[in-house]
Coordinates of C-alpha atoms in Angstrom, one line a residue:
M1 CA -45.9 -70.0 64.1
M2 CA -46.6 -67.7 66.9
E3 CA -50.4 -68.5 66.7
R4 CA -49.5 -72.0 66.8
L5 CA -47.5 -71.7 69.9
N6 CA -50.0 -69.4 71.4
D7 CA -52.6 -72.3 70.8
I8 CA -50.4 -74.8 72.4
L9 CA -49.7 -72.5 75.5
T10 CA -53.4 -72.1 75.7
T11 CA -54.4 -75.7 75.7
L12 CA -51.4 -76.2 78.4
S13 CA -52.4 -73.8 80.6
G14 CA -55.9 -74.6 80.5
W15 CA -54.9 -78.3 81.5
L16 CA -52.3 -77.0 84.3
W17 CA -55.1 -74.9 86.0
G18 CA -57.8 -77.6 85.3
W19 CA -59.5 -79.3 88.3
P20 CA -56.3 -81.6 89.0
M21 CA -54.4 -78.5 90.0
I22 CA -57.6 -76.9 91.9
I23 CA -58.0 -80.1 93.7
L24 CA -54.4 -80.5 94.7
L25 CA -54.1 -77.0 96.0
L26 CA -57.2 -76.8 98.0
G27 CA -56.5 -80.4 99.3
T28 CA -53.1 -79.5 100.6
H29 CA -55.0 -76.4 102.2
V30 CA -57.0 -78.4 104.0
Y31 CA -54.7 -81.1 104.8
L32 CA -52.3 -78.7 106.4
T33 CA -55.1 -76.9 108.4
I34 CA -55.9 -80.3 109.8
I35 CA -52.5 -81.6 110.9
L36 CA -51.5 -78.0 111.9
R37 CA -54.5 -77.7 114.3
F38 CA -55.8 -74.8 112.3
P39 CA -53.2 -72.1 112.5
Q40 CA -56.1 -69.9 111.5
R41 CA -56.8 -69.3 115.1
R42 CA -53.4 -67.5 115.6
I43 CA -54.1 -64.8 113.1
F44 CA -54.3 -61.7 115.4
T45 CA -50.9 -63.4 116.9
A46 CA -49.7 -63.2 113.4
I47 CA -50.7 -59.4 112.8
R48 CA -49.2 -58.6 116.2
L49 CA -45.8 -60.2 115.3
S50 CA -45.9 -58.5 111.6
V51 CA -45.6 -55.3 113.4
R52 CA -43.0 -55.7 115.7
R53 CA -39.5 -55.5 114.9
D54 CA -36.9 -58.0 116.1
P55 CA -33.6 -56.4 115.2
D56 CA -31.4 -58.7 117.2
A57 CA -32.6 -61.7 115.2
K58 CA -31.0 -63.2 112.2
G59 CA -32.2 -62.0 108.9
D60 CA -31.7 -59.2 106.1
V61 CA -34.9 -57.4 106.3
S62 CA -37.6 -56.8 109.3
Q63 CA -40.4 -59.1 109.4
F64 CA -42.8 -56.6 108.3
G65 CA -40.5 -55.8 105.4
S66 CA -40.6 -59.4 104.1
L67 CA -44.5 -59.2 104.5
A68 CA -44.8 -55.7 102.8
T69 CA -42.7 -57.2 99.9
A70 CA -44.5 -60.5 99.6
L71 CA -48.2 -58.8 99.6
A72 CA -46.5 -56.2 96.8
A73 CA -46.2 -59.2 94.7
T74 CA -49.4 -60.8 95.8
I75 CA -51.8 -57.9 96.1
G76 CA -52.6 -56.8 92.2
T77 CA -55.3 -56.9 89.6
G78 CA -56.2 -60.2 90.7
N79 CA -57.8 -58.8 94.0
I80 CA -59.9 -56.3 91.8
I81 CA -60.6 -57.3 88.4
G82 CA -59.8 -61.0 89.2
V83 CA -62.6 -61.2 91.7
A84 CA -65.2 -59.5 89.5
T85 CA -64.3 -61.6 86.8
A86 CA -65.0 -64.6 89.2
V87 CA -68.5 -63.2 89.9
A88 CA -68.9 -62.4 86.2
L89 CA -68.4 -66.2 85.3
G90 CA -69.3 -68.1 88.4
G91 CA -71.9 -66.0 89.8
P92 CA -72.3 -64.2 93.3
G93 CA -71.6 -67.6 94.8
A94 CA -67.8 -67.5 93.5
V95 CA -67.4 -64.9 96.3
L96 CA -67.8 -67.3 99.0
W97 CA -65.6 -70.0 97.5
C98 CA -63.2 -67.5 96.9
W99 CA -63.1 -66.6 100.5
L100 CA -63.1 -70.0 101.7
T101 CA -60.1 -70.6 99.9
G102 CA -58.3 -67.6 101.5
V103 CA -59.4 -69.1 104.9
F104 CA -57.6 -72.4 104.3
G105 CA -54.9 -71.0 102.4
I106 CA -53.6 -69.3 105.3
S107 CA -52.4 -72.6 106.4
T108 CA -50.3 -73.3 103.3
K109 CA -48.5 -69.7 103.7
Y110 CA -47.9 -70.7 107.3
A111 CA -46.2 -73.9 106.0
E112 CA -44.5 -72.0 103.2
G113 CA -42.8 -69.4 105.5
L114 CA -41.8 -72.3 108.4
L115 CA -39.9 -74.1 105.7
A116 CA -38.3 -71.0 104.2
I117 CA -36.8 -70.3 107.7
K118 CA -35.9 -74.0 108.7
Y119 CA -33.9 -74.3 105.4
R120 CA -32.4 -71.1 104.4
V121 CA -28.8 -70.6 104.3
R122 CA -26.5 -67.6 104.9
T123 CA -23.9 -66.7 102.2
P124 CA -20.4 -65.8 102.9
Q125 CA -21.5 -62.0 102.5
G126 CA -24.1 -62.8 105.3
R127 CA -27.1 -62.7 103.2
M128 CA -30.0 -64.7 103.9
L129 CA -31.1 -67.1 101.1
G130 CA -34.2 -69.5 101.1
G131 CA -37.5 -70.5 99.3
P132 CA -38.8 -74.0 98.3
M133 CA -35.6 -74.6 96.3
Y134 CA -33.6 -74.8 99.3
A135 CA -36.4 -76.9 101.0
L136 CA -36.4 -79.3 98.2
E137 CA -32.5 -79.7 98.2
R138 CA -31.6 -79.6 101.9
G139 CA -34.8 -81.1 103.2
L140 CA -35.5 -83.8 100.6
G141 CA -32.2 -84.0 98.6
W142 CA -34.1 -83.6 95.3
K143 CA -31.7 -81.1 93.9
W144 CA -33.0 -81.8 90.3
L145 CA -36.7 -80.6 91.5
A146 CA -35.2 -77.5 93.2
V147 CA -33.5 -76.6 90.1
L148 CA -37.0 -77.1 88.0
F149 CA -38.8 -74.7 90.7
A150 CA -36.0 -72.0 90.4
L151 CA -35.9 -72.2 86.7
F152 CA -39.9 -72.2 86.4
T153 CA -39.8 -69.1 88.9
A154 CA -37.0 -67.1 86.8
I155 CA -39.1 -67.4 83.5
A156 CA -42.6 -66.7 85.6
S157 CA -40.8 -63.5 86.9
F158 CA -40.7 -62.0 83.5
G159 CA -44.4 -62.8 82.6
I160 CA -47.1 -62.5 85.6
G161 CA -44.5 -60.3 87.7
N162 CA -43.1 -58.1 85.0
T163 CA -44.3 -57.7 81.3
V164 CA -48.0 -58.3 82.1
Q165 CA -47.9 -55.9 84.9
A166 CA -46.2 -53.2 82.9
N167 CA -48.6 -53.7 80.0
A168 CA -51.4 -53.2 82.6
I169 CA -50.1 -49.8 83.6
A170 CA -49.4 -48.8 80.1
T171 CA -53.0 -49.7 78.9
L172 CA -54.9 -47.9 81.8
S173 CA -52.7 -44.9 81.4
H174 CA -53.6 -44.7 77.8
E175 CA -57.1 -45.4 78.1
T176 CA -57.6 -43.1 81.0
Y177 CA -55.2 -40.1 80.5
E178 CA -54.2 -41.0 76.7
I179 CA -50.5 -41.3 77.8
S180 CA -48.3 -42.9 75.1
P181 CA -47.3 -46.4 76.1
Y182 CA -43.8 -45.5 75.1
I183 CA -43.8 -42.7 77.6
T184 CA -45.3 -45.0 80.4
G185 CA -42.8 -47.7 79.6
V186 CA -39.8 -45.4 79.8
F187 CA -41.3 -44.0 83.2
V188 CA -41.9 -47.4 84.8
S189 CA -38.8 -48.8 83.7
V190 CA -37.0 -45.9 85.3
M191 CA -38.9 -46.2 88.4
T192 CA -38.2 -49.9 88.7
G193 CA -34.7 -49.3 88.1
A194 CA -34.3 -46.8 91.0
V195 CA -35.6 -49.4 93.2
V196 CA -34.5 -52.9 92.3
L197 CA -30.8 -51.7 91.8
G198 CA -30.6 -51.4 95.6
G199 CA -31.4 -55.0 96.2
V200 CA -33.9 -56.5 98.7
K201 CA -33.5 -53.8 101.6
S202 CA -34.6 -51.2 98.8
I203 CA -37.5 -53.4 97.4
A204 CA -38.6 -53.8 101.4
R205 CA -38.2 -50.4 102.3
V206 CA -40.3 -49.1 99.1
C207 CA -42.8 -52.0 99.7
G208 CA -43.3 -51.1 103.4
M209 CA -44.5 -47.7 102.2
L210 CA -46.6 -48.4 99.2
V211 CA -48.5 -51.7 100.3
P212 CA -50.0 -50.1 103.3
L213 CA -51.0 -47.0 101.3
M214 CA -52.6 -48.6 98.4
A215 CA -54.3 -51.3 100.3
C216 CA -55.8 -48.4 102.9
L217 CA -57.1 -46.1 100.1
Y218 CA -58.7 -49.2 98.0
V219 CA -60.3 -50.6 101.5
V220 CA -61.6 -46.9 101.9
G221 CA -63.2 -46.9 98.6
C222 CA -64.8 -50.2 99.3
I223 CA -66.2 -48.9 102.5
I224 CA -67.4 -46.1 101.0
I225 CA -69.4 -47.8 98.2
L226 CA -70.6 -50.5 100.7
C227 CA -72.0 -47.5 102.8
M228 CA -73.6 -46.2 99.7
N229 CA -75.1 -49.6 98.8
G230 CA -76.4 -50.0 102.8
D231 CA -79.7 -51.2 102.1
Y232 CA -78.4 -53.9 99.5
L233 CA -75.9 -55.4 101.7
W234 CA -77.9 -58.3 103.4
P235 CA -79.6 -59.3 100.3
A236 CA -76.1 -59.3 98.6
L237 CA -74.5 -61.4 101.6
R238 CA -77.8 -63.8 101.3
L239 CA -77.5 -63.9 97.7
I240 CA -73.3 -64.9 97.6
V241 CA -74.3 -67.8 100.4
T242 CA -77.5 -69.0 98.5
S243 CA -75.7 -68.9 95.1
A244 CA -72.8 -71.0 96.3
F245 CA -74.6 -73.8 97.5
S246 CA -78.0 -73.7 95.2
P247 CA -77.9 -74.7 91.5
Q248 CA -80.3 -71.8 90.8
A249 CA -78.0 -69.2 91.7
A250 CA -79.6 -66.2 89.9
G251 CA -81.4 -63.3 90.4
G252 CA -80.5 -59.7 91.4
G253 CA -79.4 -58.7 88.0
F254 CA -77.0 -62.0 87.7
V255 CA -77.4 -64.6 85.0
G256 CA -77.9 -68.2 86.4
T257 CA -75.0 -70.4 87.3
T258 CA -74.5 -74.1 88.7
V259 CA -72.5 -74.9 91.9
M260 CA -69.7 -76.3 90.0
M261 CA -69.2 -73.2 88.1
A262 CA -69.1 -70.9 91.3
A263 CA -67.0 -73.2 93.0
R264 CA -64.6 -73.7 89.9
F265 CA -64.2 -69.7 89.3
G266 CA -64.4 -68.7 92.9
I267 CA -61.7 -71.3 94.1
A268 CA -59.3 -70.6 91.0
R269 CA -59.5 -67.0 91.5
G270 CA -58.8 -67.3 95.3
L271 CA -56.0 -69.7 94.6
F272 CA -54.3 -67.4 92.2
S273 CA -55.0 -64.2 94.0
N274 CA -53.2 -65.0 97.1
E275 CA -50.5 -67.2 95.8
S276 CA -50.6 -69.8 98.8
G277 CA -49.2 -73.1 97.3
L278 CA -47.2 -71.0 94.8
G279 CA -44.0 -71.1 96.2
S280 CA -43.2 -67.3 95.5
A281 CA -43.8 -65.8 99.2
P282 CA -41.3 -68.0 101.0
I283 CA -38.4 -66.7 98.9
V284 CA -38.5 -63.4 100.7
A285 CA -39.8 -64.8 104.0
A286 CA -36.2 -66.5 104.1
A287 CA -34.8 -63.0 104.4
A288 CA -36.7 -62.0 107.6
Q289 CA -35.2 -61.1 110.8
T290 CA -37.0 -63.7 113.1
R291 CA -36.0 -65.9 116.1
N292 CA -37.6 -69.2 114.7
P293 CA -39.2 -70.5 112.0
V294 CA -42.6 -70.5 113.6
R295 CA -42.8 -66.7 114.2
Q296 CA -42.0 -66.0 110.6
A297 CA -44.6 -68.7 109.6
L298 CA -47.2 -66.7 111.2
V299 CA -46.3 -63.5 109.7
S300 CA -46.3 -65.2 106.2
S301 CA -49.8 -66.5 107.1
S302 CA -51.2 -63.1 107.7
G303 CA -50.6 -62.2 104.0
T304 CA -53.1 -64.6 102.9
F305 CA -55.4 -63.2 105.4
W306 CA -54.9 -59.5 104.2
D307 CA -55.1 -60.4 100.5
T308 CA -57.8 -62.9 100.3
V309 CA -60.0 -62.9 103.4
V310 CA -60.2 -59.2 103.8
I311 CA -59.4 -57.5 100.1
C312 CA -61.0 -60.0 97.9
A313 CA -64.0 -60.5 100.2
L314 CA -64.7 -56.6 100.2
T315 CA -64.2 -56.5 96.5
G316 CA -66.8 -59.4 95.9
L317 CA -69.1 -57.9 98.2
V318 CA -69.0 -54.6 96.5
I319 CA -69.5 -56.0 93.1
V320 CA -72.6 -57.9 94.2
S321 CA -74.0 -55.3 96.1
S322 CA -73.6 -52.7 93.1
V323 CA -75.2 -55.1 90.6
I324 CA -78.2 -55.4 93.1
A325 CA -78.3 -51.8 93.7
Y326 CA -77.9 -50.3 90.2
P327 CA -79.7 -52.5 87.4
D328 CA -77.6 -50.3 84.8
I329 CA -74.2 -52.3 85.6
T330 CA -73.5 -54.9 83.4
Y331 CA -71.7 -57.9 84.2
E332 CA -70.1 -59.4 80.9
N333 CA -66.3 -59.1 82.1
G334 CA -64.9 -58.4 85.4
A335 CA -63.3 -55.0 84.2
T336 CA -66.5 -53.6 83.2
L337 CA -67.9 -54.9 86.8
T338 CA -65.1 -52.9 88.6
K339 CA -65.2 -49.7 86.7
A340 CA -69.0 -49.8 87.3
A341 CA -69.0 -50.3 90.7
F342 CA -66.3 -47.6 91.6
S343 CA -68.0 -44.9 89.3
K344 CA -70.6 -44.7 91.5
I345 CA -68.6 -42.9 93.9
P346 CA -69.0 -39.2 92.8
Y347 CA -65.5 -37.5 91.4
L348 CA -63.2 -39.7 93.3
G349 CA -64.4 -43.4 92.3
T350 CA -62.5 -43.7 88.8
P351 CA -59.5 -41.9 89.9
L352 CA -59.3 -44.1 93.0
L353 CA -59.6 -47.3 91.2
T354 CA -56.8 -46.2 88.6
F355 CA -54.5 -45.3 91.3
G356 CA -55.2 -48.8 92.9
L357 CA -54.5 -50.6 89.6
L358 CA -51.4 -48.7 88.8
T359 CA -49.8 -49.1 92.3
F360 CA -50.9 -52.7 92.7
A361 CA -49.3 -53.2 89.2
F362 CA -46.0 -51.6 90.1
S363 CA -45.7 -52.9 93.4
T364 CA -46.1 -56.6 91.8
I365 CA -43.1 -55.6 89.3
L366 CA -40.9 -54.9 92.8
G367 CA -41.9 -58.1 94.5
W368 CA -41.3 -60.4 91.6
C369 CA -38.1 -58.9 90.8
Y370 CA -36.8 -60.1 93.9
Y371 CA -38.1 -63.8 93.5
G372 CA -36.4 -64.0 90.1
E373 CA -33.3 -62.6 91.6
R374 CA -33.2 -65.3 94.1
A375 CA -34.0 -68.1 91.5
V376 CA -31.3 -66.8 89.3
E377 CA -28.7 -66.6 92.0
Y378 CA -29.8 -70.4 92.9
L379 CA -29.2 -71.4 89.6
K380 CA -26.1 -69.5 88.3
G381 CA -24.5 -67.7 91.5
R382 CA -24.5 -64.0 92.4
R383 CA -22.6 -62.9 89.5
W384 CA -25.6 -63.1 87.4
V385 CA -28.1 -61.0 89.6
V386 CA -26.8 -57.7 88.0
G387 CA -27.7 -58.9 84.6
Y388 CA -31.1 -60.5 85.4
R389 CA -31.8 -56.8 87.0
V390 CA -30.9 -55.1 83.7
A391 CA -32.8 -57.6 81.5
Y392 CA -35.9 -57.3 84.1
I393 CA -35.7 -53.5 83.8
I394 CA -35.6 -53.9 80.0
A395 CA -38.4 -56.1 79.8
V396 CA -40.8 -53.9 81.9
F397 CA -40.5 -51.3 78.7
L398 CA -41.1 -54.2 76.3
G399 CA -44.2 -55.0 78.4
S400 CA -45.7 -51.6 78.1
V401 CA -45.5 -51.4 74.2
T402 CA -46.3 -54.9 73.0
N403 CA -49.2 -57.5 72.8
L404 CA -48.8 -60.1 75.7
T405 CA -51.4 -62.4 74.8
I406 CA -48.9 -65.1 74.4
V407 CA -46.8 -64.2 77.4
W408 CA -50.0 -64.4 79.5
N409 CA -50.4 -68.0 78.6
L410 CA -46.9 -68.6 79.3
A411 CA -47.0 -67.0 82.6
D412 CA -50.0 -69.0 83.8
C413 CA -48.1 -72.2 82.8
M414 CA -44.8 -71.4 84.6
N415 CA -47.1 -70.3 87.8
A416 CA -48.7 -73.8 87.5
L417 CA -45.3 -75.5 87.1
M418 CA -44.0 -73.6 89.9
A419 CA -46.7 -74.9 92.4
I420 CA -46.4 -78.4 91.8
P421 CA -42.5 -78.8 93.4
N422 CA -43.6 -76.7 96.0
L423 CA -46.4 -78.5 96.9
I424 CA -44.7 -81.9 96.8
S425 CA -42.1 -80.2 99.4
L426 CA -45.0 -79.4 101.6
L427 CA -46.6 -82.5 101.5
C428 CA -43.4 -84.4 101.9
L429 CA -42.0 -82.3 104.8
S430 CA -45.4 -82.2 106.6
G431 CA -44.0 -84.2 109.3
I432 CA -41.0 -81.4 109.9
L433 CA -44.0 -78.8 110.0
V434 CA -45.5 -80.6 112.6
H435 CA -42.4 -81.0 114.7
E436 CA -41.6 -77.4 114.6
T437 CA -44.8 -76.1 115.2
R438 CA -45.2 -78.3 118.2
K439 CA -41.9 -77.0 119.6
Y440 CA -42.3 -73.3 119.2
L441 CA -46.0 -72.6 119.0
W442 CA -48.2 -75.5 120.8
R443 CA -45.7 -75.4 123.7
G444 CA -46.0 -71.8 123.8
Q445 CA -42.2 -71.0 123.0
L446 CA -42.4 -68.2 120.2
D447 CA -40.1 -66.2 121.8
R448 CA -37.2 -69.0 121.8
E449 CA -34.2 -68.7 119.8
M450 CA -33.6 -71.3 116.8
E451 CA -30.6 -73.3 117.3
D452 CA -28.0 -73.4 114.7
G453 CA -29.1 -76.5 112.4
A454 CA -32.2 -77.0 114.4

């Protein structure tokens, strides 16, 4: 019975994440980029706003806190193992397609953040709630679709955001340090409970400390490897570009691939790693202290910049240059590629990669807990949130000690089903996106306060 269900989910996941979804997501990225006049040009303004406090603005957490929480849920094993997997399956050209997806995805993340603030609501207790479900209900009047999005989000939080991350931590701890998955499960569950029971402020505070640390350490590791591979950087860059557009993409220790293979795996990995269009990040963006929707939209867009344009690009360049530099590196799968590349750093390489994977996975657990909470609150009310948190903590332990093949496939399906209603809201409310952008950004009024109901 379970094998049959797993086969069905595998088939459904393959169909949902096939070319139709890739075209829909990438098409939305390009369309929003054009109508919003390339918000990518404002990325340095976005970075500046993300670290500037605006305590008098309405919201529950700082703009940096909301960004850190979103990045915590987004930056994960997909940025490390996932990019290497795309290279292994699609060749070095996949790196360029992954990077381009991130560049265009900045516009979609901008749009998601804008709608999150535009349609958020304040509870009687003074908390801010928002996300695609509120945009669908308040902006389009489609309550039924909003309910479906919230339902898919709540289910997905137990999959890609929880059990599979806990399983990755337990597996890595057992393989590297021979720690029992049961011990790891108890430890991670306790750590998760200590953070998530404190609510969004506790999650944002921990993520605000954890995300910069783990990202900086990982980037430093990548830079060290690139310095070691200095003589091979230009050949690696040239191979990445030529492989993305040439049907004879091979050489330097790689197998030959087609342009379609490079595009498919690169685009799919880029879309999956930065979650632009998925609809998850705007849930926490709605809690940000911000003066108007466009300020938070810019801050949100910087998340895709850091996630894909910087971290995924560095990972791809490390992988390709290492394969060229070291003929002994095999490329049959992403995990092998990544471990082999980092092992070239004497003494520190493997521990650095291990720490990165562990912290990335744990931060993803924290970020997705908030997404799931807000989805459950939208569906059933505040009184269900405590029960959700308890179930979430228990699921962390269960994920650490069980086989999760079927959960992976279910999570992939839920993520795709989340994206569909979110993309519908972005496309149907594109006129609002242009109107708000014109009001605050194009007219140079980023410091303008948003009027109530505006």
